[in-house]
Amino acid sequence: MKQFWVDARPWNKECVTTAIESGADAIVADRAEDVKRLGRITTVAPDGDLKPGTDVIECSITDKASENDAAMKGKNRIVIVTTSDWTVIPLENLVAQSDRIIATVKDVHEAELALHVLEKGVWGILLKTSDPSVVKAVAALIKNQAGTVSLVPFTVTKIQPVGMGDRVCVDTCSMLVDGDGMLMGNTSSAMLLVHAETLENPYVAPRPFRVNAGAVHAYILLPDGKTAYLSDLSIGGQVLVSDSHGAARSAIVGRTKIERRPLLLVEAKAEAGGAKASLILQNAETIRLVTPNGNAISVVNLSAGDRILGCTLEGGRHFGMPVKETICEK
């Protein structure tokens, strides 16, 4: 998830209040105490959580020399960059060299450009405005999306009960809708989209904030492209939610529920490229996968030959991050 910072210099109480209410990650201010009176949030100030000149460096890009200086400083610290005429090229050069660049912007248009330079975008943006409505608009741009996931169709090859085990329900702080789900897999190289519990059924009321995700060992895809074990998710963390078209956003974990239940193994093969995906899920009618047309299909009705959605990823992970080494997952 991209960082969203708001510049409160000179002091603007209304903008700071709006920033906090909109989910900003940090406020840059002359005095941290002014911010702390309004809410609990990271401050960048001489008396703040992050100190200018020590934890955070501010650079103005006016020529190639200043660009190179910012790139060098960005190798081990957060760098806020300002460009005199707001051109994209310096940001592209900086993003290519550093993962800790925050671009100063004044509106939604500049924020969108900065978030997409070289496709991966800057690490974050610092919004400088005196208009609270702009704060809201930029917050919505950043906080309501986590990019896209390249979903592809898989063909089911095997469904098999495997006995009792521990499974995880992921309860979020968001109301999910039909077609929404989370991506999980027994391996990190391919994952299946598991549908949220949004649908009516004769056995239990919908839980539209929940995904009955899979067994405790399974990987889950996170908003930053990393993975985590389902058993490691914790309250206040973030997970990635995707709809059936691959439009993704982040959701906060409100709790997880680990309970012993009968389990079912689902194996599938990607229709393009032949990648194999597998996932162990609870063996119950309310657990559903997602078909290419966006419909949910219960695992108890799943058959070999059915088509479901998933994604393929770079296999091999170390603490959730992709690694280039010899790893065989099966």
PDB file of N, CA, C and O in Angstrom, residues 133-180:
ATOM      1  N   SER A 133     -11.219  19.166   0.617  1.00  0.00           N
ATOM      2  CA  SER A 133     -11.840  18.286  -0.377  1.00  0.00           C
ATOM      3  C   SER A 133     -10.783  17.597  -1.227  1.00  0.00           C
ATOM      4  O   SER A 133     -10.975  16.456  -1.678  1.00  0.00           O
ATOM      5  N   VAL A 134      -9.647  18.251  -1.459  1.00  0.00           N
ATOM      6  CA  VAL A 134      -8.551  17.621  -2.202  1.00  0.00           C
ATOM      7  C   VAL A 134      -7.926  16.517  -1.358  1.00  0.00           C
ATOM      8  O   VAL A 134      -7.546  15.459  -1.875  1.00  0.00           O
ATOM      9  N   VAL A 135      -7.825  16.743  -0.058  1.00  0.00           N
ATOM     10  CA  VAL A 135      -7.316  15.705   0.843  1.00  0.00           C
ATOM     11  C   VAL A 135      -8.183  14.458   0.734  1.00  0.00           C
ATOM     12  O   VAL A 135      -7.679  13.330   0.605  1.00  0.00           O
ATOM     13  N   LYS A 136      -9.492  14.634   0.769  1.00  0.00           N
ATOM     14  CA  LYS A 136     -10.413  13.499   0.660  1.00  0.00           C
ATOM     15  C   LYS A 136     -10.254  12.782  -0.675  1.00  0.00           C
ATOM     16  O   LYS A 136     -10.232  11.543  -0.742  1.00  0.00           O
ATOM     17  N   ALA A 137     -10.143  13.542  -1.752  1.00  0.00           N
ATOM     18  CA  ALA A 137     -10.053  12.947  -3.086  1.00  0.00           C
ATOM     19  C   ALA A 137      -8.777  12.133  -3.256  1.00  0.00           C
ATOM     20  O   ALA A 137      -8.794  11.023  -3.801  1.00  0.00           O
ATOM     21  N   VAL A 138      -7.666  12.686  -2.797  1.00  0.00           N
ATOM     22  CA  VAL A 138      -6.398  11.968  -2.928  1.00  0.00           C
ATOM     23  C   VAL A 138      -6.381  10.749  -2.005  1.00  0.00           C
ATOM     24  O   VAL A 138      -5.873   9.687  -2.378  1.00  0.00           O
ATOM     25  N   ALA A 139      -6.940  10.876  -0.811  1.00  0.00           N
ATOM     26  CA  ALA A 139      -7.023   9.724   0.093  1.00  0.00           C
ATOM     27  C   ALA A 139      -7.814   8.596  -0.549  1.00  0.00           C
ATOM     28  O   ALA A 139      -7.428   7.420  -0.467  1.00  0.00           O
ATOM     29  N   ALA A 140      -8.928   8.933  -1.201  1.00  0.00           N
ATOM     30  CA  ALA A 140      -9.743   7.910  -1.866  1.00  0.00           C
ATOM     31  C   ALA A 140      -8.965   7.232  -2.983  1.00  0.00           C
ATOM     32  O   ALA A 140      -9.056   6.021  -3.185  1.00  0.00           O
ATOM     33  N   LEU A 141      -8.179   8.013  -3.708  1.00  0.00           N
ATOM     34  CA  LEU A 141      -7.371   7.462  -4.796  1.00  0.00           C
ATOM     35  C   LEU A 141      -6.398   6.416  -4.272  1.00  0.00           C
ATOM     36  O   LEU A 141      -6.213   5.351  -4.876  1.00  0.00           O
ATOM     37  N   ILE A 142      -5.764   6.696  -3.144  1.00  0.00           N
ATOM     38  CA  ILE A 142      -4.722   5.818  -2.618  1.00  0.00           C
ATOM     39  C   ILE A 142      -5.296   4.686  -1.781  1.00  0.00           C
ATOM     40  O   ILE A 142      -4.907   3.524  -1.934  1.00  0.00           O
ATOM     41  N   LYS A 143      -6.228   5.012  -0.896  1.00  0.00           N
ATOM     42  CA  LYS A 143      -6.661   4.042   0.104  1.00  0.00           C
ATOM     43  C   LYS A 143      -7.685   3.041  -0.396  1.00  0.00           C
ATOM     44  O   LYS A 143      -7.838   1.969   0.190  1.00  0.00           O
ATOM     45  N   ASN A 144      -8.403   3.371  -1.462  1.00  0.00           N
ATOM     46  CA  ASN A 144      -9.476   2.487  -1.910  1.00  0.00           C
ATOM     47  C   ASN A 144      -9.048   1.516  -2.993  1.00  0.00           C
ATOM     48  O   ASN A 144      -9.882   0.827  -3.572  1.00  0.00           O
ATOM     49  N   GLN A 145      -7.771   1.467  -3.281  1.00  0.00           N
ATOM     50  CA  GLN A 145      -7.339   0.522  -4.293  1.00  0.00           C
ATOM     51  C   GLN A 145      -5.934   0.028  -3.986  1.00  0.00           C
ATOM     52  O   GLN A 145      -5.164   0.673  -3.313  1.00  0.00           O
ATOM     53  N   ALA A 146      -5.661  -1.157  -4.472  1.00  0.00           N
ATOM     54  CA  ALA A 146      -4.327  -1.733  -4.311  1.00  0.00           C
ATOM     55  C   ALA A 146      -3.853  -2.264  -5.653  1.00  0.00           C
ATOM     56  O   ALA A 146      -3.191  -3.269  -5.749  1.00  0.00           O
ATOM     57  N   GLY A 147      -4.258  -1.562  -6.729  1.00  0.00           N
ATOM     58  CA  GLY A 147      -3.828  -1.971  -8.063  1.00  0.00           C
ATOM     59  C   GLY A 147      -4.712  -3.069  -8.617  1.00  0.00           C
ATOM     60  O   GLY A 147      -5.910  -3.145  -8.328  1.00  0.00           O
ATOM     61  N   THR A 148      -4.133  -3.931  -9.408  1.00  0.00           N
ATOM     62  CA  THR A 148      -4.876  -5.019 -10.028  1.00  0.00           C
ATOM     63  C   THR A 148      -4.118  -6.333  -9.841  1.00  0.00           C
ATOM     64  O   THR A 148      -2.906  -6.359  -9.641  1.00  0.00           O
ATOM     65  N   VAL A 149      -4.871  -7.404  -9.915  1.00  0.00           N
ATOM     66  CA  VAL A 149      -4.313  -8.753  -9.876  1.00  0.00           C
ATOM     67  C   VAL A 149      -4.610  -9.403 -11.215  1.00  0.00           C
ATOM     68  O   VAL A 149      -5.730  -9.299 -11.727  1.00  0.00           O
ATOM     69  N   SER A 150      -3.629 -10.060 -11.798  1.00  0.00           N
ATOM     70  CA  SER A 150      -3.820 -10.722 -13.091  1.00  0.00           C
ATOM     71  C   SER A 150      -4.460 -12.091 -12.857  1.00  0.00           C
ATOM     72  O   SER A 150      -3.768 -13.115 -12.715  1.00  0.00           O
ATOM     73  N   LEU A 151      -5.786 -12.106 -12.793  1.00  0.00           N
ATOM     74  CA  LEU A 151      -6.509 -13.362 -12.609  1.00  0.00           C
ATOM     75  C   LEU A 151      -6.575 -14.131 -13.921  1.00  0.00           C
ATOM     76  O   LEU A 151      -6.762 -13.537 -14.987  1.00  0.00           O
ATOM     77  N   VAL A 152      -6.428 -15.440 -13.829  1.00  0.00           N
ATOM     78  CA  VAL A 152      -6.488 -16.301 -15.012  1.00  0.00           C
ATOM     79  C   VAL A 152      -7.364 -17.501 -14.687  1.00  0.00           C
ATOM     80  O   VAL A 152      -7.489 -17.900 -13.522  1.00  0.00           O
ATOM     81  N   PRO A 153      -7.973 -18.112 -15.706  1.00  0.00           N
ATOM     82  CA  PRO A 153      -8.796 -19.292 -15.450  1.00  0.00           C
ATOM     83  C   PRO A 153      -7.960 -20.547 -15.199  1.00  0.00           C
ATOM     84  O   PRO A 153      -6.947 -20.777 -15.859  1.00  0.00           O
ATOM     85  N   PHE A 154      -8.391 -21.334 -14.226  1.00  0.00           N
ATOM     86  CA  PHE A 154      -7.814 -22.643 -13.920  1.00  0.00           C
ATOM     87  C   PHE A 154      -8.894 -23.699 -14.145  1.00  0.00           C
ATOM     88  O   PHE A 154     -10.086 -23.434 -13.939  1.00  0.00           O
ATOM     89  N   THR A 155      -8.484 -24.892 -14.524  1.00  0.00           N
ATOM     90  CA  THR A 155      -9.400 -26.019 -14.626  1.00  0.00           C
ATOM     91  C   THR A 155      -9.174 -26.961 -13.459  1.00  0.00           C
ATOM     92  O   THR A 155      -8.037 -27.386 -13.201  1.00  0.00           O
ATOM     93  N   VAL A 156     -10.247 -27.277 -12.743  1.00  0.00           N
ATOM     94  CA  VAL A 156     -10.149 -28.165 -11.587  1.00  0.00           C
ATOM     95  C   VAL A 156      -9.761 -29.566 -12.054  1.00  0.00           C
ATOM     96  O   VAL A 156     -10.351 -30.119 -12.994  1.00  0.00           O
ATOM     97  N   THR A 157      -8.757 -30.139 -11.399  1.00  0.00           N
ATOM     98  CA  THR A 157      -8.295 -31.485 -11.742  1.00  0.00           C
ATOM     99  C   THR A 157      -8.565 -32.502 -10.644  1.00  0.00           C
ATOM    100  O   THR A 157      -8.577 -33.706 -10.904  1.00  0.00           O
ATOM    101  N   LYS A 158      -8.773 -32.030  -9.416  1.00  0.00           N
ATOM    102  CA  LYS A 158      -8.939 -32.975  -8.306  1.00  0.00           C
ATOM    103  C   LYS A 158      -9.665 -32.310  -7.147  1.00  0.00           C
ATOM    104  O   LYS A 158      -9.397 -31.154  -6.830  1.00  0.00           O
ATOM    105  N   ILE A 159     -10.611 -33.025  -6.542  1.00  0.00           N
ATOM    106  CA  ILE A 159     -11.261 -32.613  -5.299  1.00  0.00           C
ATOM    107  C   ILE A 159     -11.276 -33.836  -4.395  1.00  0.00           C
ATOM    108  O   ILE A 159     -11.818 -34.877  -4.781  1.00  0.00           O
ATOM    109  N   GLN A 160     -10.704 -33.700  -3.198  1.00  0.00           N
ATOM    110  CA  GLN A 160     -10.557 -34.873  -2.354  1.00  0.00           C
ATOM    111  C   GLN A 160     -10.628 -34.515  -0.876  1.00  0.00           C
ATOM    112  O   GLN A 160      -9.860 -33.670  -0.407  1.00  0.00           O
ATOM    113  N   PRO A 161     -11.539 -35.129  -0.101  1.00  0.00           N
ATOM    114  CA  PRO A 161     -11.523 -34.938   1.348  1.00  0.00           C
ATOM    115  C   PRO A 161     -10.204 -35.449   1.923  1.00  0.00           C
ATOM    116  O   PRO A 161      -9.693 -36.499   1.502  1.00  0.00           O
ATOM    117  N   VAL A 162      -9.643 -34.708   2.891  1.00  0.00           N
ATOM    118  CA  VAL A 162      -8.344 -35.098   3.446  1.00  0.00           C
ATOM    119  C   VAL A 162      -8.376 -35.270   4.963  1.00  0.00           C
ATOM    120  O   VAL A 162      -7.332 -35.495   5.573  1.00  0.00           O
ATOM    121  N   GLY A 163      -9.551 -35.155   5.584  1.00  0.00           N
ATOM    122  CA  GLY A 163      -9.641 -35.359   7.017  1.00  0.00           C
ATOM    123  C   GLY A 163      -9.742 -34.062   7.796  1.00  0.00           C
ATOM    124  O   GLY A 163     -10.029 -32.999   7.241  1.00  0.00           O
ATOM    125  N   MET A 164      -9.481 -34.145   9.088  1.00  0.00           N
ATOM    126  CA  MET A 164      -9.643 -33.002   9.978  1.00  0.00           C
ATOM    127  C   MET A 164      -8.362 -32.170  10.069  1.00  0.00           C
ATOM    128  O   MET A 164      -7.250 -32.685   9.977  1.00  0.00           O
ATOM    129  N   GLY A 165      -8.543 -30.861  10.232  1.00  0.00           N
ATOM    130  CA  GLY A 165      -7.405 -29.971  10.395  1.00  0.00           C
ATOM    131  C   GLY A 165      -7.873 -28.595  10.825  1.00  0.00           C
ATOM    132  O   GLY A 165      -9.079 -28.353  10.988  1.00  0.00           O
ATOM    133  N   ASP A 166      -6.955 -27.689  11.001  1.00  0.00           N
ATOM    134  CA  ASP A 166      -7.264 -26.329  11.446  1.00  0.00           C
ATOM    135  C   ASP A 166      -7.384 -25.396  10.256  1.00  0.00           C
ATOM    136  O   ASP A 166      -6.464 -25.301   9.443  1.00  0.00           O
ATOM    137  N   ARG A 167      -8.506 -24.704  10.186  1.00  0.00           N
ATOM    138  CA  ARG A 167      -8.706 -23.718   9.121  1.00  0.00           C
ATOM    139  C   ARG A 167      -8.890 -22.331   9.711  1.00  0.00           C
ATOM    140  O   ARG A 167      -9.204 -22.164  10.885  1.00  0.00           O
ATOM    141  N   VAL A 168      -8.697 -21.314   8.844  1.00  0.00           N
ATOM    142  CA  VAL A 168      -8.719 -19.913   9.283  1.00  0.00           C
ATOM    143  C   VAL A 168      -9.846 -19.162   8.587  1.00  0.00           C
ATOM    144  O   VAL A 168      -9.944 -19.199   7.356  1.00  0.00           O
ATOM    145  N   CYS A 169     -10.689 -18.499   9.358  1.00  0.00           N
ATOM    146  CA  CYS A 169     -11.608 -17.493   8.823  1.00  0.00           C
ATOM    147  C   CYS A 169     -10.947 -16.126   9.013  1.00  0.00           C
ATOM    148  O   CYS A 169     -10.473 -15.810  10.109  1.00  0.00           O
ATOM    149  N   VAL A 170     -10.911 -15.335   7.941  1.00  0.00           N
ATOM    150  CA  VAL A 170     -10.366 -13.983   8.014  1.00  0.00           C
ATOM    151  C   VAL A 170     -11.538 -13.009   8.044  1.00  0.00           C
ATOM    152  O   VAL A 170     -12.267 -12.864   7.064  1.00  0.00           O
ATOM    153  N   ASP A 171     -11.747 -12.351   9.189  1.00  0.00           N
ATOM    154  CA  ASP A 171     -12.809 -11.357   9.338  1.00  0.00           C
ATOM    155  C   ASP A 171     -12.194  -9.969   9.181  1.00  0.00           C
ATOM    156  O   ASP A 171     -11.275  -9.600   9.917  1.00  0.00           O
ATOM    157  N   THR A 172     -12.703  -9.211   8.228  1.00  0.00           N
ATOM    158  CA  THR A 172     -12.145  -7.896   7.921  1.00  0.00           C
ATOM    159  C   THR A 172     -12.989  -6.782   8.525  1.00  0.00           C
ATOM    160  O   THR A 172     -14.102  -7.013   9.003  1.00  0.00           O
ATOM    161  N   CYS A 173     -12.464  -5.576   8.457  1.00  0.00           N
ATOM    162  CA  CYS A 173     -13.202  -4.385   8.890  1.00  0.00           C
ATOM    163  C   CYS A 173     -13.912  -3.729   7.707  1.00  0.00           C
ATOM    164  O   CYS A 173     -14.202  -2.530   7.748  1.00  0.00           O
ATOM    165  N   SER A 174     -14.184  -4.503   6.665  1.00  0.00           N
ATOM    166  CA  SER A 174     -14.853  -3.995   5.459  1.00  0.00           C
ATOM    167  C   SER A 174     -16.039  -4.883   5.114  1.00  0.00           C
ATOM    168  O   SER A 174     -16.024  -6.088   5.398  1.00  0.00           O
ATOM    169  N   MET A 175     -17.044  -4.292   4.494  1.00  0.00           N
ATOM    170  CA  MET A 175     -18.171  -5.051   3.976  1.00  0.00           C
ATOM    171  C   MET A 175     -17.838  -5.451   2.539  1.00  0.00           C
ATOM    172  O   MET A 175     -17.720  -4.595   1.656  1.00  0.00           O
ATOM    173  N   LEU A 176     -17.687  -6.736   2.295  1.00  0.00           N
ATOM    174  CA  LEU A 176     -17.368  -7.243   0.979  1.00  0.00           C
ATOM    175  C   LEU A 176     -18.661  -7.498   0.210  1.00  0.00           C
ATOM    176  O   LEU A 176     -19.743  -7.563   0.791  1.00  0.00           O
ATOM    177  N   VAL A 177     -18.553  -7.631  -1.106  1.00  0.00           N
ATOM    178  CA  VAL A 177     -19.732  -7.799  -1.950  1.00  0.00           C
ATOM    179  C   VAL A 177     -19.550  -9.039  -2.816  1.00  0.00           C
ATOM    180  O   VAL A 177     -18.463  -9.619  -2.902  1.00  0.00           O
ATOM    181  N   ASP A 178     -20.644  -9.443  -3.473  1.00  0.00           N
ATOM    182  CA  ASP A 178     -20.590 -10.617  -4.349  1.00  0.00           C
ATOM    183  C   ASP A 178     -19.482 -10.455  -5.386  1.00  0.00           C
ATOM    184  O   ASP A 178     -19.356  -9.401  -6.022  1.00  0.00           O
ATOM    185  N   GLY A 179     -18.699 -11.487  -5.562  1.00  0.00           N
ATOM    186  CA  GLY A 179     -17.570 -11.449  -6.490  1.00  0.00           C
ATOM    187  C   GLY A 179     -16.245 -11.172  -5.818  1.00  0.00           C
ATOM    188  O   GLY A 179     -15.189 -11.434  -6.392  1.00  0.00           O
ATOM    189  N   ASP A 180     -16.273 -10.646  -4.587  1.00  0.00           N
ATOM    190  CA  ASP A 180     -15.045 -10.356  -3.849  1.00  0.00           C
ATOM    191  C   ASP A 180     -14.477 -11.631  -3.228  1.00  0.00           C
ATOM    192  O   ASP A 180     -15.213 -12.541  -2.834  1.00  0.00           O
TER     193      ASP A 180
END
